[in-house]
């Protein structure tokens, strides 16, 4: 289930954000304060523009598994500005299809509710698990779109980013059928 954030999520999300394995392809694990700030920013974003990163809750035991949702990419790369989809789950929740299931619901919202013409996703080239989610969703990668993440210094092993695109017609013909 995807839902807005509640105060009880702060502890569980902080534990996910503090896990070095979960955060291996990000800058660094987050402190409790940084993790709380992420929830505050997402909640403010929902109020302001109607989308953001939703909390992912497992129905059977109501456990917080992580998040998935939409953000905006506006950092000067050729494909910007764009709406991007992202995901992050607790380590114990990997390998069970939750990220792809949640992302399909996010894409349905993006195309059907927001009426977007395209959703993109990007990650550092070596993040194979995240790239596999993008591929399962029917997103396609053209190396011509790859870019250097401005968040990393030149020469950093995670600096090269891949871009995956899902134009509305591709969602209509492929993604929706699989959802
Ligand atoms: C990226 C991330 C969300 C992907 O998680 P994931 O568990 O690999 O992806 P899914 O939830 O879609 O699960 C797919 C796997 O579950 C398996 N699976 C098991 N039961 C399933 C089911 N009922 N339905 C679908 N898939 C199922 C699939 O076969 C697949 O296994 P595989 O990886 O061995 O091929 C996770 O690795 C993560 O949180 N990483 C850290 C954060 C991160 O890097 N985020 C991206 C930043 S850009």
mmCIF file of C-alpha atoms and ligand atoms in Angstrom:
data_model
loop_
_atom_site.group_PDB
_atom_site.id
_atom_site.type_symbol
_atom_site.label_atom_id
_atom_site.label_comp_id
_atom_site.label_asym_id
_atom_site.label_seq_id
_atom_site.Cartn_x
_atom_site.Cartn_y
_atom_site.Cartn_z
ATOM 1 C CA UNK A 1 0.000 0.000 0.000
ATOM 2 C CA UNK A 2 1.223 3.487 -0.848
ATOM 3 C CA UNK A 3 0.204 6.255 1.538
ATOM 4 C CA UNK A 4 1.208 9.619 2.991
ATOM 5 C CA UNK A 5 3.634 9.730 5.915
ATOM 6 C CA UNK A 6 2.561 9.545 9.562
ATOM 7 C CA UNK A 7 4.599 10.362 12.699
ATOM 8 C CA UNK A 8 5.053 6.654 13.522
ATOM 9 C CA UNK A 9 7.069 6.221 10.294
ATOM 10 C CA UNK A 10 9.953 8.352 11.517
ATOM 11 C CA UNK A 11 11.759 5.693 13.527
ATOM 12 C CA UNK A 12 11.365 2.877 10.982
ATOM 13 C CA UNK A 13 12.370 5.104 8.048
ATOM 14 C CA UNK A 14 15.412 6.346 9.961
ATOM 15 C CA UNK A 15 16.535 2.732 10.441
ATOM 16 C CA UNK A 16 16.187 2.065 6.692
ATOM 17 C CA UNK A 17 18.039 5.278 5.827
ATOM 18 C CA UNK A 18 20.851 4.396 8.250
ATOM 19 C CA UNK A 19 21.559 1.015 6.622
ATOM 20 C CA UNK A 20 24.833 1.212 4.640
ATOM 21 C CA UNK A 21 23.720 -1.551 2.265
ATOM 22 C CA UNK A 22 20.468 0.242 1.386
ATOM 23 C CA UNK A 23 22.383 3.488 0.940
ATOM 24 C CA UNK A 24 25.329 2.002 -0.967
ATOM 25 C CA UNK A 25 24.507 3.905 -4.167
ATOM 26 C CA UNK A 26 23.585 7.158 -2.465
ATOM 27 C CA UNK A 27 26.014 9.630 -0.911
ATOM 28 C CA UNK A 28 25.938 8.197 2.591
ATOM 29 C CA UNK A 29 23.516 6.793 5.172
ATOM 30 C CA UNK A 30 21.248 9.465 6.649
ATOM 31 C CA UNK A 31 21.184 10.648 10.231
ATOM 32 C CA UNK A 32 17.889 10.619 12.145
ATOM 33 C CA UNK A 33 17.597 14.349 11.579
ATOM 34 C CA UNK A 34 18.173 14.005 7.813
ATOM 35 C CA UNK A 35 15.691 11.160 7.607
ATOM 36 C CA UNK A 36 13.031 13.160 9.455
ATOM 37 C CA UNK A 37 13.728 16.102 7.131
ATOM 38 C CA UNK A 38 13.097 13.860 4.131
ATOM 39 C CA UNK A 39 9.611 13.035 5.462
ATOM 40 C CA UNK A 40 8.951 16.727 6.133
ATOM 41 C CA UNK A 41 10.055 17.677 2.601
ATOM 42 C CA UNK A 42 7.928 15.003 0.978
ATOM 43 C CA UNK A 43 4.870 15.954 3.005
ATOM 44 C CA UNK A 44 5.363 19.619 2.072
ATOM 45 C CA UNK A 45 5.697 18.539 -1.567
ATOM 46 C CA UNK A 46 2.413 16.614 -1.450
ATOM 47 C CA UNK A 47 0.665 19.686 -0.044
ATOM 48 C CA UNK A 48 2.266 22.004 -2.621
ATOM 49 C CA UNK A 49 2.128 20.021 -5.865
ATOM 50 C CA UNK A 50 0.164 16.835 -5.165
ATOM 51 C CA UNK A 51 2.909 14.255 -5.542
ATOM 52 C CA UNK A 52 6.085 13.018 -3.897
ATOM 53 C CA UNK A 53 7.525 9.882 -2.340
ATOM 54 C CA UNK A 54 4.856 7.743 -0.692
ATOM 55 C CA UNK A 55 5.432 5.455 2.270
ATOM 56 C CA UNK A 56 5.300 1.778 1.199
ATOM 57 C CA UNK A 57 3.430 -0.304 3.763
ATOM 58 C CA UNK A 58 3.017 -4.080 3.626
ATOM 59 C CA UNK A 59 -0.678 -4.886 3.973
ATOM 60 C CA UNK A 60 -0.279 -8.145 5.858
ATOM 61 C CA UNK A 61 1.543 -6.737 8.911
ATOM 62 C CA UNK A 62 1.362 -2.963 8.241
ATOM 63 C CA UNK A 63 5.144 -2.780 8.350
ATOM 64 C CA UNK A 64 6.854 0.198 6.702
ATOM 65 C CA UNK A 65 9.028 -1.184 3.890
ATOM 66 C CA UNK A 66 10.393 2.072 2.448
ATOM 67 C CA UNK A 67 9.178 4.485 -0.199
ATOM 68 C CA UNK A 68 8.416 4.958 -3.868
ATOM 69 C CA UNK A 69 7.029 7.894 -5.757
ATOM 70 C CA UNK A 70 7.703 10.884 -7.947
ATOM 71 C CA UNK A 71 10.139 13.759 -7.825
ATOM 72 C CA UNK A 72 11.326 16.482 -10.146
ATOM 73 C CA UNK A 73 14.660 16.470 -11.952
ATOM 74 C CA UNK A 74 15.833 19.987 -12.651
ATOM 75 C CA UNK A 75 19.593 20.114 -12.486
ATOM 76 C CA UNK A 76 20.707 21.127 -15.958
ATOM 77 C CA UNK A 77 21.039 17.728 -17.648
ATOM 78 C CA UNK A 78 19.700 17.665 -21.244
ATOM 79 C CA UNK A 79 16.510 15.771 -20.259
ATOM 80 C CA UNK A 80 15.576 18.289 -17.540
ATOM 81 C CA UNK A 81 13.114 19.423 -16.382
ATOM 82 C CA UNK A 82 11.366 16.080 -15.935
ATOM 83 C CA UNK A 83 9.288 14.113 -13.462
ATOM 84 C CA UNK A 84 11.207 11.113 -12.180
ATOM 85 C CA UNK A 85 10.207 7.956 -10.358
ATOM 86 C CA UNK A 86 12.275 6.458 -7.539
ATOM 87 C CA UNK A 87 12.227 3.764 -4.871
ATOM 88 C CA UNK A 88 14.041 2.567 -1.762
ATOM 89 C CA UNK A 89 13.196 -0.450 0.377
ATOM 90 C CA UNK A 90 14.533 -1.963 3.584
ATOM 91 C CA UNK A 91 17.020 -4.748 2.880
ATOM 92 C CA UNK A 92 14.681 -7.447 4.212
ATOM 93 C CA UNK A 93 12.057 -6.396 1.639
ATOM 94 C CA UNK A 94 14.244 -6.878 -1.451
ATOM 95 C CA UNK A 95 13.659 -9.758 -3.858
ATOM 96 C CA UNK A 96 9.881 -9.963 -3.396
ATOM 97 C CA UNK A 97 8.605 -7.690 -6.137
ATOM 98 C CA UNK A 98 7.456 -4.871 -3.850
ATOM 99 C CA UNK A 99 9.406 -2.119 -5.647
ATOM 100 C CA UNK A 100 8.009 -3.011 -9.059
ATOM 101 C CA UNK A 101 4.472 -3.453 -7.703
ATOM 102 C CA UNK A 102 4.597 -0.081 -5.972
ATOM 103 C CA UNK A 103 6.182 1.652 -8.950
ATOM 104 C CA UNK A 104 3.413 0.430 -11.257
ATOM 105 C CA UNK A 105 0.868 2.108 -9.008
ATOM 106 C CA UNK A 106 2.967 5.292 -9.074
ATOM 107 C CA UNK A 107 3.085 5.207 -12.885
ATOM 108 C CA UNK A 108 -0.689 4.749 -13.086
ATOM 109 C CA UNK A 109 -1.022 7.848 -10.904
ATOM 110 C CA UNK A 110 1.516 9.779 -12.996
ATOM 111 C CA UNK A 111 -0.191 9.065 -16.307
ATOM 112 C CA UNK A 112 -3.846 8.771 -15.298
ATOM 113 C CA UNK A 113 -4.144 11.347 -12.499
ATOM 114 C CA UNK A 114 -1.407 13.837 -13.348
ATOM 115 C CA UNK A 115 -1.706 13.373 -17.110
ATOM 116 C CA UNK A 116 2.054 13.372 -17.686
ATOM 117 C CA UNK A 117 3.449 12.673 -21.128
ATOM 118 C CA UNK A 118 6.612 10.972 -19.827
ATOM 119 C CA UNK A 119 8.205 9.691 -16.609
ATOM 120 C CA UNK A 120 11.966 9.192 -16.336
ATOM 121 C CA UNK A 121 14.177 7.344 -13.877
ATOM 122 C CA UNK A 122 17.869 7.708 -13.271
ATOM 123 C CA UNK A 123 20.472 6.036 -11.162
ATOM 124 C CA UNK A 124 24.185 5.554 -11.036
ATOM 125 C CA UNK A 125 25.244 3.128 -13.786
ATOM 126 C CA UNK A 126 26.349 0.408 -11.349
ATOM 127 C CA UNK A 127 23.017 0.200 -9.477
ATOM 128 C CA UNK A 128 21.878 -2.977 -11.217
ATOM 129 C CA UNK A 129 18.922 -3.692 -8.895
ATOM 130 C CA UNK A 130 17.413 -0.293 -9.528
ATOM 131 C CA UNK A 131 18.032 -0.616 -13.269
ATOM 132 C CA UNK A 132 16.273 -3.995 -13.218
ATOM 133 C CA UNK A 133 13.172 -2.337 -11.713
ATOM 134 C CA UNK A 134 13.252 0.260 -14.506
ATOM 135 C CA UNK A 135 13.485 -2.480 -17.140
ATOM 136 C CA UNK A 136 10.649 -4.494 -15.541
ATOM 137 C CA UNK A 137 8.476 -1.396 -15.746
ATOM 138 C CA UNK A 138 9.037 -1.213 -19.498
ATOM 139 C CA UNK A 139 11.293 1.842 -19.265
ATOM 140 C CA UNK A 140 13.976 2.031 -21.922
ATOM 141 C CA UNK A 141 17.582 3.129 -21.776
ATOM 142 C CA UNK A 142 19.383 4.931 -24.590
ATOM 143 C CA UNK A 143 23.076 5.497 -23.749
ATOM 144 C CA UNK A 144 22.879 8.827 -25.557
ATOM 145 C CA UNK A 145 20.907 10.112 -22.532
ATOM 146 C CA UNK A 146 23.545 9.095 -19.953
ATOM 147 C CA UNK A 147 24.919 11.973 -17.919
ATOM 148 C CA UNK A 148 27.323 12.856 -15.133
ATOM 149 C CA UNK A 149 25.612 13.248 -11.775
ATOM 150 C CA UNK A 150 26.388 16.799 -10.691
ATOM 151 C CA UNK A 151 26.375 15.570 -7.079
ATOM 152 C CA UNK A 152 29.657 13.693 -7.567
ATOM 153 C CA UNK A 153 33.154 15.021 -8.197
ATOM 154 C CA UNK A 154 34.879 14.127 -11.509
ATOM 155 C CA UNK A 155 36.394 10.657 -11.349
ATOM 156 C CA UNK A 156 34.018 9.391 -8.667
ATOM 157 C CA UNK A 157 33.024 5.749 -9.438
ATOM 158 C CA UNK A 158 29.311 6.548 -9.096
ATOM 159 C CA UNK A 159 29.360 9.744 -11.155
ATOM 160 C CA UNK A 160 28.092 8.280 -14.424
ATOM 161 C CA UNK A 161 24.288 8.044 -14.457
ATOM 162 C CA UNK A 162 21.906 6.199 -16.738
ATOM 163 C CA UNK A 163 18.536 7.613 -17.776
ATOM 164 C CA UNK A 164 15.503 5.437 -18.445
ATOM 165 C CA UNK A 165 12.407 6.869 -20.097
ATOM 166 C CA UNK A 166 8.783 5.825 -20.180
ATOM 167 C CA UNK A 167 6.762 7.898 -22.655
ATOM 168 C CA UNK A 168 2.991 7.714 -22.257
ATOM 169 C CA UNK A 169 2.481 5.611 -25.428
ATOM 170 C CA UNK A 170 4.900 2.978 -24.102
ATOM 171 C CA UNK A 171 3.026 2.884 -20.784
ATOM 172 C CA UNK A 172 -0.274 2.571 -22.626
ATOM 173 C CA UNK A 173 0.985 -0.313 -24.739
ATOM 174 C CA UNK A 174 3.269 -2.175 -22.314
ATOM 175 C CA UNK A 175 3.373 -0.948 -18.745
ATOM 176 C CA UNK A 176 -0.346 -0.798 -18.135
ATOM 177 C CA UNK A 177 -0.884 -4.309 -19.433
ATOM 178 C CA UNK A 178 1.617 -5.698 -16.943
ATOM 179 C CA UNK A 179 0.295 -3.647 -14.031
HETATM 180 C C1 LIG B 1 16.289 -0.756 -5.921
HETATM 181 C C2 LIG B 1 15.445 -1.667 -5.005
HETATM 182 C C3 LIG B 1 14.190 -0.951 -4.554
HETATM 183 C C4 LIG B 1 15.077 -2.903 -5.840
HETATM 184 O O1 LIG B 1 14.480 -3.876 -5.014
HETATM 185 P P1 LIG B 1 14.231 -5.337 -5.584
HETATM 186 O O2 LIG B 1 13.715 -6.136 -4.466
HETATM 187 O O3 LIG B 1 15.438 -5.813 -6.312
HETATM 188 O O4 LIG B 1 13.102 -5.128 -6.695
HETATM 189 P P2 LIG B 1 11.612 -5.666 -6.678
HETATM 190 O O5 LIG B 1 10.967 -5.279 -5.395
HETATM 191 O O6 LIG B 1 10.984 -5.235 -7.938
HETATM 192 O O7 LIG B 1 11.791 -7.252 -6.628
HETATM 193 C C5 LIG B 1 12.216 -7.954 -7.764
HETATM 194 C C6 LIG B 1 12.746 -9.299 -7.337
HETATM 195 O O8 LIG B 1 11.759 -9.959 -6.541
HETATM 196 C C7 LIG B 1 11.487 -11.261 -7.120
HETATM 197 N N1 LIG B 1 10.130 -11.649 -6.738
HETATM 198 C C8 LIG B 1 9.841 -12.539 -5.749
HETATM 199 N N2 LIG B 1 8.525 -12.628 -5.596
HETATM 200 C C9 LIG B 1 7.951 -11.802 -6.502
HETATM 201 C C10 LIG B 1 6.614 -11.510 -6.841
HETATM 202 N N3 LIG B 1 5.594 -12.072 -6.179
HETATM 203 N N4 LIG B 1 6.375 -10.604 -7.809
HETATM 204 C C11 LIG B 1 7.388 -10.027 -8.467
HETATM 205 N N5 LIG B 1 8.699 -10.302 -8.200
HETATM 206 C C12 LIG B 1 8.975 -11.176 -7.220
HETATM 207 C C13 LIG B 1 11.790 -11.063 -8.573
HETATM 208 O O9 LIG B 1 12.030 -12.283 -9.223
HETATM 209 C C14 LIG B 1 13.052 -10.223 -8.508
HETATM 210 O O10 LIG B 1 14.108 -11.054 -8.096
HETATM 211 P P3 LIG B 1 15.621 -10.857 -8.661
HETATM 212 O O11 LIG B 1 16.106 -9.535 -8.163
HETATM 213 O O12 LIG B 1 16.341 -12.022 -8.051
HETATM 214 O O13 LIG B 1 15.522 -10.883 -10.142
HETATM 215 C C15 LIG B 1 16.256 -2.105 -3.766
HETATM 216 O O14 LIG B 1 17.387 -2.844 -4.192
HETATM 217 C C16 LIG B 1 16.716 -0.920 -2.925
HETATM 218 O O15 LIG B 1 15.970 -0.402 -2.116
HETATM 219 N N6 LIG B 1 17.993 -0.494 -3.114
HETATM 220 C C17 LIG B 1 18.558 0.595 -2.345
HETATM 221 C C18 LIG B 1 17.976 1.940 -2.716
HETATM 222 C C19 LIG B 1 18.279 2.326 -4.137
HETATM 223 O O16 LIG B 1 19.371 2.095 -4.648
HETATM 224 N N7 LIG B 1 17.282 2.957 -4.770
HETATM 225 C C20 LIG B 1 17.398 3.429 -6.110
HETATM 226 C C21 LIG B 1 18.110 4.714 -6.151
HETATM 227 S S1 LIG B 1 18.060 5.359 -7.820
#
